[in-house]
Coordinates of C-alpha atoms in Angstrom, one line a residue:
X338 CA 19.1 75.9 39.0
X339 CA 22.1 73.3 38.5
X340 CA 24.9 74.2 40.8
X341 CA 22.1 74.4 43.3
X342 CA 21.0 71.1 42.6
X343 CA 24.3 69.5 43.1
X344 CA 24.8 71.3 46.1
X345 CA 21.9 69.8 48.1
X346 CA 23.6 66.6 46.6
X347 CA 27.0 67.4 48.0
X348 CA 25.4 68.7 52.2
X349 CA 26.0 65.9 53.8
X350 CA 27.1 63.2 51.5
X351 CA 29.0 61.3 54.0
X352 CA 25.8 60.6 55.8
X353 CA 24.2 60.1 52.6
X354 CA 26.3 57.8 51.4
X355 CA 26.6 55.3 55.1
X356 CA 22.6 55.4 55.0
X357 CA 22.9 53.6 51.8
X358 CA 25.1 51.3 52.9
X359 CA 23.3 50.4 55.8
X360 CA 20.4 50.1 53.8
X361 CA 22.1 47.5 51.4
X362 CA 23.3 45.7 54.1
X363 CA 19.9 45.2 55.6
X364 CA 18.8 44.2 52.1
X365 CA 20.6 42.0 51.7
X366 CA 20.1 40.3 55.1
X367 CA 16.6 40.4 54.5
X368 CA 17.0 38.2 50.8
X369 CA 18.9 35.5 52.6
X370 CA 16.6 35.1 55.0
X371 CA 14.4 34.1 52.3
X372 CA 16.8 31.8 50.6
X373 CA 16.5 28.0 52.0
X374 CA 19.2 25.2 52.0
X375 CA 18.3 21.9 53.3
X376 CA 18.6 18.1 52.5
X377 CA 15.5 15.7 51.8
X378 CA 14.9 12.4 51.1
X379 CA 13.0 11.8 47.2
X380 CA 11.5 8.8 46.3
X381 CA 13.1 7.0 43.3
X382 CA 10.6 6.2 40.0
X383 CA 11.9 2.4 39.1
X384 CA 11.3 1.3 35.2
X385 CA 8.1 -1.0 34.9
X386 CA 9.9 -4.7 34.4
X387 CA 9.0 -7.3 31.5
X388 CA 6.9 -10.0 32.6
X389 CA 10.0 -12.4 32.9
X390 CA 11.9 -9.9 34.7
X391 CA 11.4 -8.8 38.4
X392 CA 13.4 -6.9 41.6
X393 CA 14.4 -9.9 43.3
X394 CA 14.9 -7.7 46.6
X395 CA 13.2 -4.4 47.9
X396 CA 15.0 -2.0 45.9
X397 CA 15.8 1.4 47.6
X398 CA 13.3 4.0 47.8
X399 CA 14.6 7.0 48.2
X400 CA 17.7 9.1 47.8
X401 CA 19.1 12.4 49.8
X402 CA 19.6 15.0 47.7
X403 CA 20.5 19.2 48.9
X404 CA 18.2 22.0 47.7
X405 CA 18.6 25.5 47.4
X406 CA 16.3 28.4 46.9
X407 CA 13.7 30.6 48.1
X408 CA 12.3 29.0 51.1
X409 CA 8.4 28.7 50.2
X410 CA 9.3 27.4 46.8
X411 CA 11.5 24.8 48.4
X412 CA 9.2 24.0 50.8
X413 CA 6.3 23.4 48.7
X414 CA 7.6 21.8 45.9
X415 CA 9.6 19.4 47.6
X416 CA 6.9 17.0 47.6
X417 CA 6.6 16.5 44.2
X418 CA 10.6 15.8 43.0
X419 CA 11.9 12.6 42.4
X420 CA 14.6 10.8 41.5
X421 CA 14.5 8.8 37.8
X422 CA 16.1 5.5 36.7
X423 CA 16.4 4.9 32.9
X424 CA 14.8 1.7 31.9
X425 CA 18.3 0.9 29.6
X426 CA 20.8 1.1 32.6
X427 CA 18.7 -1.5 34.2
X428 CA 20.3 -5.3 33.6
X429 CA 19.9 -8.6 35.0
X430 CA 22.4 -9.3 38.0
X431 CA 23.6 -6.6 40.4
X432 CA 24.1 -3.5 39.0
X433 CA 25.1 0.3 40.5
X434 CA 22.7 2.3 38.5
X435 CA 22.9 6.0 38.0
X436 CA 20.6 8.6 38.7
X437 CA 20.8 10.7 35.8
X438 CA 17.9 13.4 36.7
X439 CA 15.5 14.8 39.3
X440 CA 12.4 15.7 38.5
X441 CA 9.5 18.1 39.7
X442 CA 12.1 20.8 40.3
X443 CA 11.0 24.5 39.6
X444 CA 12.5 27.5 38.4
X445 CA 15.1 29.1 40.6
X446 CA 16.1 26.0 42.8
X447 CA 19.0 23.8 42.8
X448 CA 19.4 20.3 43.6
X449 CA 22.3 18.4 44.1
X450 CA 22.5 15.0 44.2
X451 CA 23.9 13.7 47.2
X452 CA 24.3 10.0 46.0
X453 CA 24.8 9.5 42.2
X454 CA 23.6 5.7 41.7
X455 CA 21.8 3.0 43.7
X456 CA 22.6 -0.9 43.8
X457 CA 19.2 -2.5 41.9
X458 CA 19.3 -6.8 41.6
X459 CA 16.9 -7.6 38.7
X460 CA 16.3 -11.4 38.1
X461 CA 14.8 -13.5 35.9
X462 CA 11.8 -14.9 35.8
X463 CA 10.1 -18.4 34.6
X464 CA 6.4 -18.4 33.1
X465 CA 4.4 -20.9 32.9
X466 CA 0.9 -22.2 31.9
X467 CA -1.3 -24.4 34.2
X468 CA -4.4 -25.5 33.9
X469 CA -7.4 -24.2 36.5
X470 CA -9.1 -27.2 38.9
X471 CA -12.8 -26.7 40.4
X472 CA -13.5 -29.1 42.9
X473 CA -17.1 -29.4 44.1
X474 CA -18.3 -30.6 47.7
X475 CA -21.8 -32.1 48.5
X476 CA -24.7 -33.5 45.6
X477 CA -27.5 -31.6 44.2
X478 CA -31.0 -33.1 45.6
X479 CA -32.5 -36.7 44.1
X480 CA -33.1 -36.5 40.6
X481 CA -31.0 -33.7 39.7
X482 CA -27.4 -34.1 38.6
X483 CA -24.7 -32.3 37.9
X484 CA -23.5 -32.6 34.2
X485 CA -21.0 -29.7 33.3
X486 CA -18.8 -27.2 34.6
X487 CA -17.6 -24.2 32.6
X488 CA -14.0 -22.1 33.9
X489 CA -13.4 -18.9 32.7
X490 CA -10.1 -18.5 32.5
X491 CA -9.2 -22.2 32.1
X492 CA -5.6 -21.8 32.3
X493 CA -3.6 -19.2 33.9
X494 CA -0.1 -18.0 33.5
X495 CA 2.3 -18.0 36.9
X496 CA 6.1 -16.6 37.2
X497 CA 8.4 -17.4 39.3
X498 CA 12.1 -19.1 40.0
X499 CA 12.0 -22.4 37.6
X500 CA 12.5 -24.4 40.2
X501 CA 9.5 -23.7 42.2
X502 CA 7.4 -23.5 39.0
X503 CA 8.1 -27.1 38.4
X504 CA 6.6 -28.2 41.6
X505 CA 3.3 -26.6 40.5
X506 CA 1.2 -28.9 37.5
X507 CA -2.1 -27.5 38.3
X508 CA -4.4 -24.9 40.4
X509 CA -7.0 -26.3 42.4
X510 CA -9.8 -24.0 43.6
X511 CA -11.7 -24.1 46.7
X512 CA -14.7 -26.3 46.9
X513 CA -17.8 -25.1 45.2
X514 CA -21.0 -26.6 47.4
X515 CA -23.5 -28.6 45.2
X516 CA -26.0 -29.3 48.1
X517 CA -29.8 -27.8 47.1
X518 CA -28.6 -26.9 43.7
X519 CA -31.4 -27.4 41.5
X520 CA -30.5 -25.5 38.4
X521 CA -27.5 -24.3 36.8
X522 CA -25.6 -21.1 38.7
X523 CA -22.2 -19.2 38.6
X524 CA -19.4 -19.1 41.2
X525 CA -17.0 -16.3 40.9
X526 CA -14.0 -18.5 42.8
X527 CA -10.6 -16.1 44.3
X528 CA -7.2 -18.1 43.2
X529 CA -5.7 -19.4 46.6
X530 CA -2.3 -18.0 47.5
X531 CA 0.3 -19.8 46.0
X532 CA 3.5 -20.6 47.5
X533 CA 6.2 -18.0 48.2
X534 CA 8.0 -16.7 45.4
X535 CA 5.4 -17.5 42.9
X536 CA 3.2 -14.9 41.2
X537 CA -0.1 -14.5 38.7
X538 CA 0.3 -12.6 36.1
X539 CA -3.7 -11.2 35.4
X540 CA -6.3 -11.5 37.0
X541 CA -7.2 -14.2 39.9
X542 CA -11.0 -14.2 40.1
X543 CA -12.2 -17.5 38.4
X544 CA -15.9 -17.6 36.9
X545 CA -17.3 -21.3 37.2
X546 CA -20.1 -21.9 35.6
X547 CA -22.0 -25.4 36.8
X548 CA -24.6 -27.1 34.7
X549 CA -27.3 -28.7 37.2
X550 CA -30.1 -30.5 35.0
X551 CA -32.9 -32.7 36.0
X552 CA -33.2 -36.5 35.6
X553 CA -36.2 -36.5 33.4
X554 CA -37.0 -38.3 30.4
X555 CA -39.1 -36.2 27.7
X556 CA -40.2 -36.4 24.1
X557 CA -41.7 -33.8 22.1
X558 CA -40.2 -30.3 21.6
X559 CA -38.0 -29.7 24.7
X560 CA -35.1 -26.9 25.2
X561 CA -31.4 -27.4 26.8
X562 CA -29.4 -24.6 27.7
X563 CA -25.6 -25.1 28.6
X564 CA -23.7 -26.4 26.2
X565 CA -20.3 -25.0 26.0
X566 CA -19.0 -23.8 22.4
X567 CA -15.5 -25.2 21.9
X568 CA -13.1 -23.9 18.9
X569 CA -12.2 -25.7 15.9
X570 CA -9.3 -24.8 13.9
X571 CA -7.6 -23.1 16.4
X572 CA -4.1 -22.0 16.0
X573 CA -2.2 -23.1 19.1
X574 CA 0.0 -19.5 19.2
X575 CA -3.8 -17.8 19.4
X576 CA -6.1 -17.3 22.5
X577 CA -9.8 -17.0 21.5
X578 CA -12.0 -14.7 23.3
X579 CA -15.8 -15.8 22.7
X580 CA -18.8 -13.2 22.8
X581 CA -20.7 -16.2 24.4
X582 CA -19.4 -19.4 26.0
X583 CA -22.7 -21.4 25.8
X584 CA -25.8 -21.9 23.7
X585 CA -28.6 -22.9 24.4
X586 CA -31.1 -25.3 21.6
X587 CA -34.4 -26.0 21.0
X588 CA -34.9 -29.4 19.4
X589 CA -37.9 -31.9 19.0
X590 CA -37.4 -35.8 19.8
X591 CA -40.3 -38.9 18.7
X592 CA -38.4 -40.8 21.5
X593 CA -38.4 -39.8 25.5
X594 CA -34.8 -38.6 26.1
X595 CA -32.9 -37.5 28.8
X596 CA -31.2 -33.5 29.2
X597 CA -28.5 -35.4 29.7
X598 CA -28.4 -37.2 26.7
X599 CA -28.5 -34.1 25.0
X600 CA -25.7 -32.1 26.7
X601 CA -23.3 -35.1 26.2
X602 CA -24.0 -36.0 22.8
X603 CA -24.1 -32.5 21.3
X604 CA -20.6 -30.5 20.7
X605 CA -21.8 -27.0 19.6
X606 CA -18.0 -25.4 17.5
X607 CA -17.5 -22.0 16.1
X608 CA -14.4 -21.9 13.3
X609 CA -11.7 -20.6 14.6
X610 CA -9.8 -19.8 11.4
X611 CA -7.7 -17.0 12.3
X612 CA -3.8 -17.8 12.1
X613 CA -0.6 -16.0 13.5
X614 CA 1.8 -14.7 11.2
X615 CA 5.8 -15.3 13.2
X616 CA 7.6 -13.1 10.6
X617 CA 4.9 -10.0 10.5
X618 CA 4.1 -10.6 14.1
X619 CA 0.5 -9.8 13.8
X620 CA -2.6 -12.2 13.7
X621 CA -4.3 -12.8 10.1
X622 CA -7.0 -11.5 9.1
X623 CA -6.4 -7.6 11.1
X624 CA -10.1 -7.2 11.1
X625 CA -11.5 -8.2 14.2
X626 CA -13.6 -9.4 15.8
X627 CA -14.3 -12.8 13.6
X628 CA -18.3 -13.2 13.2
X629 CA -18.8 -17.2 13.1
X630 CA -21.9 -19.3 13.0
X631 CA -22.7 -21.8 15.4
X632 CA -22.8 -25.4 14.3
X633 CA -24.1 -28.0 16.1
X634 CA -22.8 -31.9 15.7
X635 CA -24.7 -34.7 17.1
X636 CA -23.2 -38.0 17.7
X637 CA -24.8 -41.3 16.2
X638 CA -27.3 -42.1 19.4
X639 CA -28.8 -38.5 19.0
X640 CA -29.5 -38.9 15.3
X641 CA -33.5 -39.4 15.9
X642 CA -33.5 -35.6 17.5
X643 CA -34.1 -32.3 15.2
X644 CA -32.4 -29.1 15.8
X645 CA -34.7 -26.7 15.4
X646 CA -33.4 -23.7 16.6
X647 CA -29.9 -22.4 18.3
X648 CA -29.7 -19.1 20.7
X649 CA -27.4 -18.1 19.7
X650 CA -27.0 -18.7 16.0
X651 CA -23.6 -16.6 15.5
X652 CA -21.0 -15.2 18.0
X653 CA -18.0 -12.7 18.0
X654 CA -14.4 -14.2 18.3
X655 CA -11.9 -11.5 19.2
X656 CA -8.1 -13.0 19.3
X657 CA -5.0 -12.2 20.9
X658 CA -1.5 -13.7 20.9
X659 CA -0.6 -16.3 23.2
X660 CA 2.2 -15.8 25.6
X661 CA 4.4 -19.0 27.0
X662 CA 1.9 -21.0 26.1
X663 CA 2.6 -24.0 24.4
X664 CA 1.1 -25.2 21.2
X665 CA -2.5 -26.8 21.8
X666 CA -3.2 -30.1 19.7
X667 CA -6.7 -29.2 18.8
X668 CA -8.6 -31.8 16.6
X669 CA -9.8 -30.9 13.2
X670 CA -13.5 -30.5 12.5
X671 CA -15.5 -33.7 12.4
X672 CA -17.8 -34.2 9.4
X673 CA -21.4 -34.5 9.7
X674 CA -21.8 -37.8 10.7
X675 CA -20.4 -37.2 14.1
X676 CA -17.5 -40.0 13.7
X677 CA -14.9 -37.2 15.1
X678 CA -17.1 -36.1 18.0
X679 CA -15.9 -38.5 20.6
X680 CA -12.5 -37.2 20.0
X681 CA -14.3 -33.8 20.6
X682 CA -15.1 -34.6 23.7
X683 CA -12.1 -36.1 24.8
X684 CA -9.9 -32.6 24.3
X685 CA -12.7 -31.1 26.0
X686 CA -12.2 -32.7 29.0
X687 CA -8.7 -32.2 29.1
X688 CA -9.2 -28.2 27.9
X689 CA -12.7 -27.4 29.6
X690 CA -13.3 -23.9 27.8

C-alpha cells in the first residue's frame, strides 16, 4: 500500500513541482495586489492653550505621512488618522515641536512620518477686565421715565496684546430704544466687534434690564418692582452669581410718594461673606450655594414708609474665583439708620450689578 502511494506521488514529480511553483507565484502576486502604499496628509491636533497664551499665526494644519497596508483598510482608516502634539513641548516663542505619534492607526497598517516636527509660534496675551456700558436713544412717553438699568454681566474679560488692551477702557453696547416704552423690559444685546487682535473670554451676549416707571404720586399700600440686589462685604477676589438680580417690595405710606423715590431711596442687600483662601486655593466655606436673606435699607427721607413684604425674601448665592480682575473696593454694610446708603448708591453707580 505504501509502495503504491509512493509511486503515485513520484509519478510525474517534475510537472507537479512546476505546478506548485506557478501556484505560489500567482498567490504572492495576488496578495501583493491587495497591499497599498500611498502618501496622505493627516490633520494636526494642537493642544488647547491657557487663557493668556495664543497661537500668534495660523499653525500648519497637516503633515504628510506614508501609509502601508491592505488597500481596503488603508483607504477606510486614513480619514481617522491625526498627528498629536504634546502640550509639554509647546513653549512661548517660535519652536520646532516634534510630532510624537499618529493616532487612529489600525493594526496591520504601517505609518511613516515624512516630517518629524512642525513650527509653532506662541505668544503671551494680556488680560483686562473692562466695564460694559449701555446706551439709550429716545425717551419714554409723557408721564413715564427710565429709572434704572441692570446689566448682566456688568464687566467682561478681554485678551490681546498689552498695547492693544491699553486703548480699551470700556465696551459700549449698541443703542437701545426707549421710545413708547411704558413698562420694564429686557433686551439681549450682543457685544460689537472689537479691534483686530482683541478677543473676548466668555459669551458676547449681555442682558440689559431697563426699569420704566410712571411719574405718579400715591399713598396707601403700593408695590414697587425692579429694586437691584447688591452684595455687601464681598471679597474682591470672588465673583458672586445671584439667583435673583432684583426684588419687589410691598409697602404702606400715609403720604403720597413717587415710585421713583422708593427705587432711588431703597437698597436691597444680601451679605456676601464667603472668602477666598489663596494658600489653599479654595473658597471658604466650601458648601454652596449660600442662602441669604434680603435686607431692605431706606434712606432718611423714606423713614415714614413701612415695608410689608419683600419678594423674594431669600436668594441663593454661588461664588467663583475672579480671574485677572482687580480687587473691588466694596463698602461695608450700612447701619439701620441708612447713614451709609449714599456710599452704597455711589458704588452702585460706578459698578452697576
